[in-house]
Short mmCIF file of C-alpha atoms and ligand atoms in Angstrom, two decimals:
data_model
loop_
_atom_site.label_atom_id
_atom_site.label_comp_id
_atom_site.label_asym_id
_atom_site.label_seq_id
_atom_site.Cartn_x
_atom_site.Cartn_y
_atom_site.Cartn_z
CA MET A 290 -109.20 -34.53 31.17
CA ASN A 291 -106.77 -33.88 33.98
CA ARG A 292 -104.06 -32.37 31.89
CA ALA A 293 -103.56 -29.11 29.96
CA ASP A 294 -100.70 -27.15 28.47
CA VAL A 295 -101.38 -24.44 31.05
CA ALA A 296 -103.30 -24.45 34.34
CA ILE A 297 -104.32 -21.18 35.94
CA ALA A 298 -105.58 -20.65 39.49
CA GLY A 299 -107.92 -17.65 39.64
CA ALA A 300 -110.58 -16.65 37.13
CA GLY A 301 -110.44 -12.90 37.71
CA ILE A 302 -109.39 -10.52 34.94
CA ILE A 303 -105.72 -11.45 35.27
CA GLY A 304 -106.25 -15.22 34.99
CA LEU A 305 -108.83 -14.97 32.20
CA ALA A 306 -107.02 -12.32 30.14
CA THR A 307 -103.94 -14.56 30.21
CA ALA A 308 -106.01 -17.63 29.35
CA LEU A 309 -107.52 -15.86 26.31
CA GLU A 310 -104.06 -14.92 25.04
CA LEU A 311 -102.72 -18.44 25.55
CA THR A 312 -105.63 -20.13 23.76
CA ALA A 313 -105.31 -17.68 20.87
CA ALA A 314 -101.68 -18.87 20.60
CA GLY A 315 -102.82 -22.49 20.39
CA CYS A 316 -102.38 -23.70 24.02
CA SER A 317 -104.94 -25.79 25.87
CA VAL A 318 -105.84 -23.96 29.11
CA THR A 319 -107.77 -24.92 32.23
CA VAL A 320 -108.69 -22.18 34.72
CA PHE A 321 -109.71 -23.08 38.28
CA ASP A 322 -111.60 -20.77 40.59
CA GLN A 323 -112.38 -21.49 44.21
CA SER A 324 -115.57 -19.47 43.82
CA GLU A 325 -117.20 -18.20 40.60
CA ALA A 326 -115.31 -16.62 37.72
CA MET A 327 -115.07 -12.80 37.96
CA SER A 328 -116.83 -12.72 41.33
CA GLU A 329 -114.15 -11.01 43.44
CA ALA A 330 -112.04 -7.84 42.91
CA SER A 331 -112.63 -7.85 39.15
CA ARG A 332 -116.38 -7.56 39.71
CA ALA A 333 -116.10 -5.07 42.58
CA ALA A 334 -114.16 -2.56 40.46
CA ALA A 335 -115.35 0.82 39.23
CA GLY A 336 -114.17 0.00 35.70
CA MET A 337 -111.99 3.07 35.15
CA LEU A 338 -109.02 2.72 32.79
CA ALA A 339 -107.13 5.33 34.76
CA GLY A 340 -103.85 5.27 32.86
CA ALA A 341 -103.55 9.06 32.78
CA ASP A 342 -103.86 9.60 36.54
CA PRO A 343 -100.87 11.69 37.71
CA GLU A 344 -100.80 9.68 40.97
CA ASN A 345 -99.93 6.42 39.16
CA PRO A 346 -96.42 5.18 39.95
CA ALA A 347 -93.98 5.82 37.07
CA GLU A 348 -93.13 2.08 37.03
CA LEU A 349 -96.64 1.33 35.70
CA ARG A 350 -96.30 3.54 32.64
CA GLU A 351 -95.07 0.98 30.11
CA LEU A 352 -97.43 -1.79 31.18
CA ALA A 353 -100.34 0.67 31.30
CA SER A 354 -99.62 1.93 27.75
CA LEU A 355 -99.43 -1.61 26.42
CA SER A 356 -102.65 -2.58 28.17
CA LEU A 357 -104.59 0.48 27.08
CA ALA A 358 -103.44 -0.07 23.48
CA LEU A 359 -104.75 -3.65 23.67
CA TYR A 360 -108.10 -2.69 25.24
CA PRO A 361 -110.20 -2.14 22.07
CA GLU A 362 -109.13 -5.54 20.69
CA PHE A 363 -109.60 -7.20 24.12
CA LEU A 364 -113.17 -5.92 24.50
CA SER A 365 -114.20 -6.65 20.93
CA ARG A 366 -112.85 -10.22 21.18
CA ILE A 367 -114.83 -10.77 24.40
CA GLU A 368 -117.95 -9.25 22.85
CA SER A 369 -117.76 -11.39 19.74
CA LEU A 370 -117.02 -14.63 21.63
CA SER A 371 -119.69 -14.05 24.30
CA ALA A 372 -122.30 -12.21 22.21
CA LYS A 373 -122.59 -9.81 25.18
CA LYS A 374 -121.96 -6.06 25.10
CA ILE A 375 -119.50 -4.12 27.25
CA PRO A 376 -120.37 -0.52 26.40
CA ILE A 377 -117.80 2.21 27.06
CA ARG A 378 -119.71 4.45 29.47
CA THR A 379 -117.39 7.45 29.61
CA THR A 380 -114.44 8.75 27.61
CA ARG A 381 -113.29 11.63 29.83
CA THR A 382 -112.34 12.15 33.46
CA VAL A 383 -112.48 15.46 35.27
CA LEU A 384 -109.88 15.17 38.00
CA GLY A 385 -109.88 17.56 40.95
CA VAL A 386 -106.53 18.23 42.64
CA ARG A 387 -105.38 20.59 45.41
CA ALA A 388 -102.26 21.56 43.42
CA LEU A 389 -101.60 21.10 39.71
CA PRO A 390 -98.88 18.55 38.88
CA ARG A 391 -95.95 20.09 37.00
CA GLY A 392 -96.49 20.44 33.26
CA THR A 393 -100.30 20.21 33.44
CA LYS A 394 -102.90 22.83 32.64
CA ALA A 395 -106.15 23.34 34.52
CA VAL A 396 -109.47 23.43 32.67
CA SER A 397 -111.72 26.45 33.12
CA GLU A 398 -114.66 26.60 35.53
CA THR A 399 -117.00 26.83 32.51
CA GLU A 400 -115.57 23.66 31.05
CA VAL A 401 -115.81 21.79 34.36
CA GLN A 402 -119.45 22.86 34.70
CA SER A 403 -120.28 21.82 31.14
CA LEU A 404 -118.87 18.32 31.75
CA ALA A 405 -119.92 17.84 35.37
CA PRO A 406 -122.82 20.25 35.96
CA GLY A 407 -123.00 21.32 39.59
CA ALA A 408 -119.48 20.13 40.55
CA ASN A 409 -118.08 21.84 43.63
CA THR A 410 -114.85 23.43 42.42
CA HIS A 411 -114.09 25.33 45.63
CA GLY A 412 -110.41 24.97 46.64
CA ARG A 413 -109.56 22.65 43.74
CA GLU A 414 -108.05 22.86 40.28
CA PHE A 415 -109.33 20.49 37.62
CA LEU A 416 -107.60 18.51 34.90
CA LEU A 417 -109.28 16.90 31.94
CA LEU A 418 -108.02 13.36 31.22
CA ALA A 419 -108.74 11.28 28.13
CA GLU A 420 -109.70 8.10 29.99
CA GLN A 421 -112.37 5.52 29.37
CA SER A 422 -114.54 3.59 31.78
CA PHE A 423 -117.01 0.72 31.50
CA ASP A 424 -119.21 -1.15 33.93
CA ALA A 425 -117.15 -3.91 35.56
CA TRP A 426 -120.36 -5.92 35.94
CA ASP A 427 -120.69 -6.00 32.13
CA LEU A 428 -117.16 -7.43 31.91
CA ALA A 429 -117.90 -9.88 34.72
CA GLU A 430 -120.88 -11.21 32.74
CA ALA A 431 -119.14 -11.41 29.39
CA LEU A 432 -115.58 -12.55 30.14
CA PRO A 433 -116.35 -16.03 31.57
CA ALA A 434 -118.77 -16.66 28.67
CA ALA A 435 -116.07 -15.57 26.20
CA ALA A 436 -113.52 -17.81 27.88
CA ARG A 437 -115.77 -20.85 27.53
CA ALA A 438 -116.66 -20.00 23.93
CA GLY A 439 -112.95 -19.55 23.18
CA GLY A 440 -112.20 -23.12 24.27
CA ILE A 441 -110.90 -22.47 27.79
CA GLU A 442 -111.96 -25.04 30.34
CA LEU A 443 -113.33 -23.17 33.33
CA ARG A 444 -113.63 -25.15 36.55
CA GLU A 445 -115.53 -23.05 39.07
CA ARG A 446 -115.92 -23.88 42.78
CA THR A 447 -112.69 -25.87 42.51
CA ALA A 448 -109.86 -24.44 44.59
CA VAL A 449 -106.24 -25.16 43.77
CA LEU A 450 -104.86 -26.37 47.10
CA SER A 451 -101.14 -26.75 46.29
CA VAL A 452 -98.74 -26.79 43.36
CA HIS A 453 -95.43 -28.49 42.79
CA GLY A 454 -93.31 -27.12 39.96
CA ALA A 455 -90.59 -29.14 38.23
CA ALA A 456 -88.63 -28.82 34.99
CA SER A 457 -91.08 -31.21 33.31
CA GLY A 458 -94.24 -29.32 34.36
CA ALA A 459 -96.51 -28.52 37.30
CA GLU A 460 -98.48 -30.93 39.45
CA LEU A 461 -101.57 -29.45 41.10
CA VAL A 462 -103.68 -30.71 43.95
CA THR A 463 -107.17 -29.28 43.56
CA ALA A 464 -110.40 -29.69 45.52
CA ALA A 465 -111.45 -32.14 42.77
CA GLY A 466 -108.24 -34.19 42.57
CA SER A 467 -104.85 -33.93 40.94
CA PHE A 468 -104.08 -32.14 37.66
CA SER A 469 -100.94 -31.92 35.50
CA ALA A 470 -99.90 -29.01 33.32
CA GLY A 471 -96.93 -27.94 31.27
CA ALA A 472 -97.03 -24.57 33.05
CA PHE A 473 -98.92 -23.00 35.94
CA LEU A 474 -100.00 -19.43 36.75
CA ASN A 475 -101.01 -18.23 40.20
CA ALA A 476 -103.56 -15.48 39.44
CA CYS A 477 -105.39 -15.70 42.76
CA GLY A 478 -105.43 -11.93 43.40
CA ALA A 479 -105.52 -11.14 47.13
CA TRP A 480 -105.47 -14.90 47.88
CA ALA A 481 -102.23 -15.55 45.96
CA PRO A 482 -100.18 -16.09 49.18
CA ASN A 483 -102.35 -19.15 49.96
CA LEU A 484 -100.42 -20.92 47.19
CA ASP A 485 -97.08 -19.24 47.87
CA ARG A 486 -96.49 -17.91 51.37
CA ALA A 487 -93.49 -15.84 50.28
CA LEU A 488 -95.68 -13.41 48.31
CA PRO A 489 -96.00 -10.07 50.17
CA VAL A 490 -99.63 -9.46 49.19
CA VAL A 491 -102.61 -8.56 51.39
CA PRO A 492 -106.27 -7.75 50.71
CA ARG A 493 -106.96 -3.98 50.60
CA LYS A 494 -110.68 -3.79 51.18
CA GLY A 495 -112.79 -1.29 49.24
CA HIS A 496 -116.38 -0.23 49.91
CA MET A 497 -118.45 0.93 46.93
CA LEU A 498 -122.02 2.04 46.29
CA THR A 499 -124.38 2.77 43.44
CA ALA A 500 -126.46 5.95 43.66
CA GLU A 501 -129.43 6.55 41.40
CA LEU A 502 -130.68 10.04 40.60
CA PRO A 503 -134.24 10.79 39.50
CA GLY A 504 -134.85 12.65 36.23
CA GLU A 505 -132.58 13.48 33.33
CA VAL A 506 -129.05 12.08 32.92
CA GLN A 507 -126.83 14.68 34.56
CA MET A 508 -123.17 13.74 34.06
CA GLN A 509 -121.40 11.82 31.32
CA CYS A 510 -117.81 11.87 32.51
CA VAL A 511 -115.98 10.46 35.52
CA LEU A 512 -115.56 13.04 38.30
CA ARG A 513 -112.66 12.12 40.56
CA THR A 514 -110.39 13.46 43.29
CA PRO A 515 -107.72 11.48 45.16
CA GLN A 516 -110.39 10.92 47.89
CA VAL A 517 -113.53 9.91 45.95
CA TYR A 518 -114.91 9.20 42.49
CA VAL A 519 -118.30 9.28 40.81
CA VAL A 520 -118.48 7.02 37.75
CA PRO A 521 -121.55 7.07 35.45
CA ARG A 522 -122.83 3.55 34.85
CA GLY A 523 -125.53 4.16 32.28
CA GLY A 524 -128.87 5.94 32.69
CA ASN A 525 -128.78 7.94 35.90
CA ARG A 526 -126.78 5.36 37.89
CA TYR A 527 -123.46 6.38 39.38
CA THR A 528 -120.87 4.23 41.11
CA VAL A 529 -119.27 5.97 44.06
CA GLY A 530 -116.06 4.81 45.65
CA PRO A 531 -113.78 3.93 47.16
CA THR A 532 -112.42 3.22 50.59
CA VAL A 533 -109.02 1.55 50.98
CA GLU A 534 -108.87 -0.45 54.21
CA ASP A 535 -106.69 -3.06 55.84
CA ALA A 536 -109.40 -5.30 57.25
CA GLY A 537 -108.37 -8.77 56.08
CA PHE A 538 -111.08 -10.64 54.16
CA ASP A 539 -113.95 -9.06 56.13
CA ARG A 540 -116.92 -9.16 53.73
CA ASN A 541 -119.20 -6.97 55.85
CA VAL A 542 -120.54 -3.78 54.33
CA ASP A 543 -120.23 -1.13 57.04
CA PRO A 544 -123.13 1.39 56.82
CA LEU A 545 -120.93 4.08 58.40
CA ARG A 546 -118.29 3.69 55.68
CA ILE A 547 -121.03 3.86 53.03
CA GLN A 548 -122.44 7.08 54.55
CA GLU A 549 -118.95 8.57 54.75
CA LEU A 550 -118.31 7.71 51.10
CA PHE A 551 -121.65 9.13 50.01
CA SER A 552 -121.01 12.37 51.94
CA ARG A 553 -117.60 12.76 50.28
CA ALA A 554 -119.26 12.27 46.87
CA VAL A 555 -122.02 14.79 47.65
CA GLU A 556 -119.39 17.32 48.74
CA LEU A 557 -117.70 16.92 45.33
CA TRP A 558 -120.88 16.70 43.29
CA PRO A 559 -123.79 18.26 45.21
CA PRO A 560 -126.56 17.15 42.75
CA LEU A 561 -125.98 13.65 44.12
CA ARG A 562 -127.65 14.66 47.40
CA ASP A 563 -131.03 13.79 45.79
CA ALA A 564 -129.90 10.27 44.87
CA SER A 565 -130.95 6.99 46.48
CA ILE A 566 -128.29 4.42 47.32
CA THR A 567 -129.43 1.29 45.50
CA GLU A 568 -126.44 -1.09 45.86
CA THR A 569 -123.50 -1.45 48.22
CA TRP A 570 -120.61 -3.91 48.12
CA VAL A 571 -117.00 -4.56 49.08
CA GLY A 572 -114.05 -6.04 47.20
CA PHE A 573 -110.48 -7.04 47.96
CA ARG A 574 -107.71 -5.44 45.90
CA PRO A 575 -104.51 -7.48 45.82
CA GLY A 576 -101.99 -5.06 47.38
CA SER A 577 -98.26 -5.82 47.44
CA ASP A 578 -95.77 -4.26 49.89
CA ASP A 579 -94.81 -1.52 47.41
CA GLY A 580 -98.19 -1.23 45.68
CA LEU A 581 -96.87 -2.54 42.34
CA PRO A 582 -97.85 -5.78 40.60
CA ILE A 583 -95.80 -8.93 41.06
CA ILE A 584 -95.35 -10.62 37.67
CA ASP A 585 -92.64 -13.25 37.67
CA GLN A 586 -91.59 -16.84 37.19
CA THR A 587 -91.25 -18.30 40.69
CA VAL A 588 -89.93 -21.83 40.12
CA ASP A 589 -89.65 -24.12 37.11
CA CYS A 590 -92.82 -23.95 35.00
CA CYS A 591 -94.63 -21.74 37.56
CA TRP A 592 -95.53 -18.05 37.24
CA VAL A 593 -97.37 -15.54 39.41
CA ALA A 594 -99.33 -12.41 38.54
CA THR A 595 -100.89 -10.56 41.46
CA GLY A 596 -100.67 -7.23 43.31
CA HIS A 597 -102.44 -5.19 40.63
CA PHE A 598 -104.02 -3.21 43.48
CA LYS A 599 -106.12 -0.24 42.22
CA ASN A 600 -105.42 -0.78 38.52
CA GLY A 601 -105.97 -4.45 37.72
CA ILE A 602 -108.82 -3.82 35.29
CA MET A 603 -106.71 -1.31 33.38
CA LEU A 604 -103.64 -3.58 33.44
CA GLY A 605 -105.41 -6.88 32.64
CA PRO A 606 -104.96 -7.18 28.86
CA GLY A 607 -101.29 -6.08 29.02
CA THR A 608 -100.53 -8.50 31.83
CA GLY A 609 -102.20 -11.30 29.87
CA ARG A 610 -100.17 -10.52 26.75
CA ILE A 611 -96.75 -10.47 28.45
CA LEU A 612 -97.45 -13.58 30.49
CA SER A 613 -98.59 -15.46 27.43
CA GLN A 614 -95.35 -14.51 25.67
CA TRP A 615 -93.19 -15.46 28.65
CA MET A 616 -94.96 -18.73 29.46
CA ARG A 617 -94.53 -19.82 25.84
CA GLY A 618 -90.79 -19.17 25.96
CA GLN A 619 -90.81 -15.82 24.15
CA GLN A 620 -89.26 -12.59 25.35
CA PRO A 621 -91.97 -10.45 27.07
CA GLY A 622 -92.62 -7.32 25.02
CA ILE A 623 -91.79 -4.86 27.85
CA ASP A 624 -89.29 -4.47 30.68
CA LEU A 625 -90.66 -6.39 33.65
CA SER A 626 -87.91 -5.57 36.15
CA PRO A 627 -90.18 -3.30 38.31
CA PHE A 628 -92.50 -6.27 38.80
CA ARG A 629 -89.99 -9.04 39.60
CA PHE A 630 -90.38 -10.72 42.94
CA GLY A 631 -86.65 -10.34 43.73
CA ARG A 632 -87.13 -6.59 44.45
CA PHE A 633 -88.52 -7.45 47.89
CA ALA A 634 -85.40 -9.45 48.82
CA THR A 635 -83.26 -6.44 47.78
CA SER A 636 -85.30 -4.02 49.91
CA ALA A 637 -85.24 -6.43 52.92
CA ALA A 638 -81.44 -6.76 52.65
CA ALA A 639 -81.05 -2.97 52.47
CA SER A 640 -83.14 -2.29 55.59
C1 FAD B 208 -113.54 -1.36 45.18
C2 FAD B 208 -112.58 -1.58 44.05
C3 FAD B 208 -112.57 -0.70 42.96
C4 FAD B 208 -111.65 -0.89 41.93
N1 FAD B 208 -111.69 -0.08 40.83
C5 FAD B 208 -110.83 -0.28 39.80
C6 FAD B 208 -110.89 0.51 38.63
O1 FAD B 208 -111.74 1.39 38.49
N2 FAD B 208 -109.97 0.29 37.65
C7 FAD B 208 -109.02 -0.69 37.74
O2 FAD B 208 -108.20 -0.82 36.83
N3 FAD B 208 -108.97 -1.50 38.83
C8 FAD B 208 -109.84 -1.31 39.86
N4 FAD B 208 -109.79 -2.09 40.97
C9 FAD B 208 -108.71 -3.09 41.07
C10 FAD B 208 -109.02 -4.34 40.30
O3 FAD B 208 -110.34 -4.70 40.53
C11 FAD B 208 -108.08 -5.47 40.74
O4 FAD B 208 -106.73 -5.05 40.70
C12 FAD B 208 -108.22 -6.67 39.80
O5 FAD B 208 -109.57 -7.02 39.68
C13 FAD B 208 -107.40 -7.85 40.30
O6 FAD B 208 -107.70 -8.93 39.46
P1 FAD B 208 -107.26 -10.41 39.83
O7 FAD B 208 -107.68 -11.27 38.71
O8 FAD B 208 -105.84 -10.38 40.25
O9 FAD B 208 -108.06 -10.72 41.19
P2 FAD B 208 -109.57 -11.21 41.42
O10 FAD B 208 -110.52 -10.55 40.50
O11 FAD B 208 -109.83 -11.06 42.89
O12 FAD B 208 -109.52 -12.73 41.03
C14 FAD B 208 -108.83 -13.68 41.80
C15 FAD B 208 -109.62 -14.99 41.70
O13 FAD B 208 -108.86 -16.03 42.30
C16 FAD B 208 -109.76 -16.93 42.89
N5 FAD B 208 -108.99 -17.76 43.83
C17 FAD B 208 -108.42 -17.38 44.98
N6 FAD B 208 -107.74 -18.43 45.54
C18 FAD B 208 -107.90 -19.48 44.70
C19 FAD B 208 -107.44 -20.83 44.71
N7 FAD B 208 -106.64 -21.29 45.70
N8 FAD B 208 -107.80 -21.66 43.70
C20 FAD B 208 -108.58 -21.19 42.69
N9 FAD B 208 -109.05 -19.92 42.65
C21 FAD B 208 -108.70 -19.07 43.62
C22 FAD B 208 -110.80 -16.03 43.54
O14 FAD B 208 -112.01 -16.70 43.80
C23 FAD B 208 -110.93 -14.93 42.48
O15 FAD B 208 -112.00 -15.20 41.59
C24 FAD B 208 -110.72 -1.97 41.99
C25 FAD B 208 -110.79 -2.87 43.05
C26 FAD B 208 -111.71 -2.68 44.06
C27 FAD B 208 -111.79 -3.69 45.18
#
């Protein structure tokens, strides 16, 4: 079949979360990915649902609250469709800051040490945040399986090469021929500008590593500062990240960056000095000019959702829900003005 109600380019969390919502509402959906589903930024992520981070831009608040409220239902739907588990690995984050944000209260040294034994608290105050995290690799295994089981047609290794939108629908040229759809979504993450050059989005490269400690499990919360985080991934495995680099789509893992990252993590959590680095990888966050998502209708029957930068895992279910409403002609449940594409034209005119 070369026709669907909705065609989506990009089978990362944004494309697949939207596809799940649309199929639940009765639409037929085909999702194309130039590579494999959930193999890019959505797999590279640490898996933190960092909605309570005081550094988050205020504009994200409403979308983040919606998304976090949808998370339990999102994960349980994926688990039941895929028959795969996505365990919540942590439910608290201990956040180290140089100065306390207004209106917040630091936790005591005793409390920090009971949650993150051995943490180096020197020169920092710590906040306790009620945040969850899971292993993004668990989601990357389960979500494509859930999509297929839910009736979504997933066409991997099939790039969308161009799209023409008209009032009657969208015509796609793909690596496997042409395809027609009633509506189209560009959810290509850092590659979104390949289908629409006007989009001010670039890849923001991140290095990550997994460190494995011998012996007993030592920490069961996320330990984070604005410079580094240590995220328990089950057993005595910890994900350490991240770097944020402007290096185009360079897929090389730089051993110096990995060492630097590891040293930063050891400085924060000295017990990690006994760990072995067992995995290293890089990923490409979709970063817009102002660091906020771009969620908008671009031309007739065509939408875009990219630029989720550091928070795309957290914002996935909410983005899927509002896009599904909008693409089916309903009013999106939240104010999307901070995410409209037109904001860039306004800032260009002002400067
Ligand atoms: C190191 C790192 C750590 C992170 N940690 C977190 C975290 O802890 N919490 C959090 O909330 N977020 C985190 N993020 C951010 C999050 O991973 C991203 O914001 C999110 O995954 C973006 O999802 P996406 O679906 O837009 O992009 P992607 O997951 O990159 O998916 C885009 C897909 O589009 C496909 N594609 C591209 N071009 C085409 C085309 N022409 N045709 C068809 N398919 C195409 C690609 O192959 C890819 O599969 C992290 C990111 C990185 C890199």
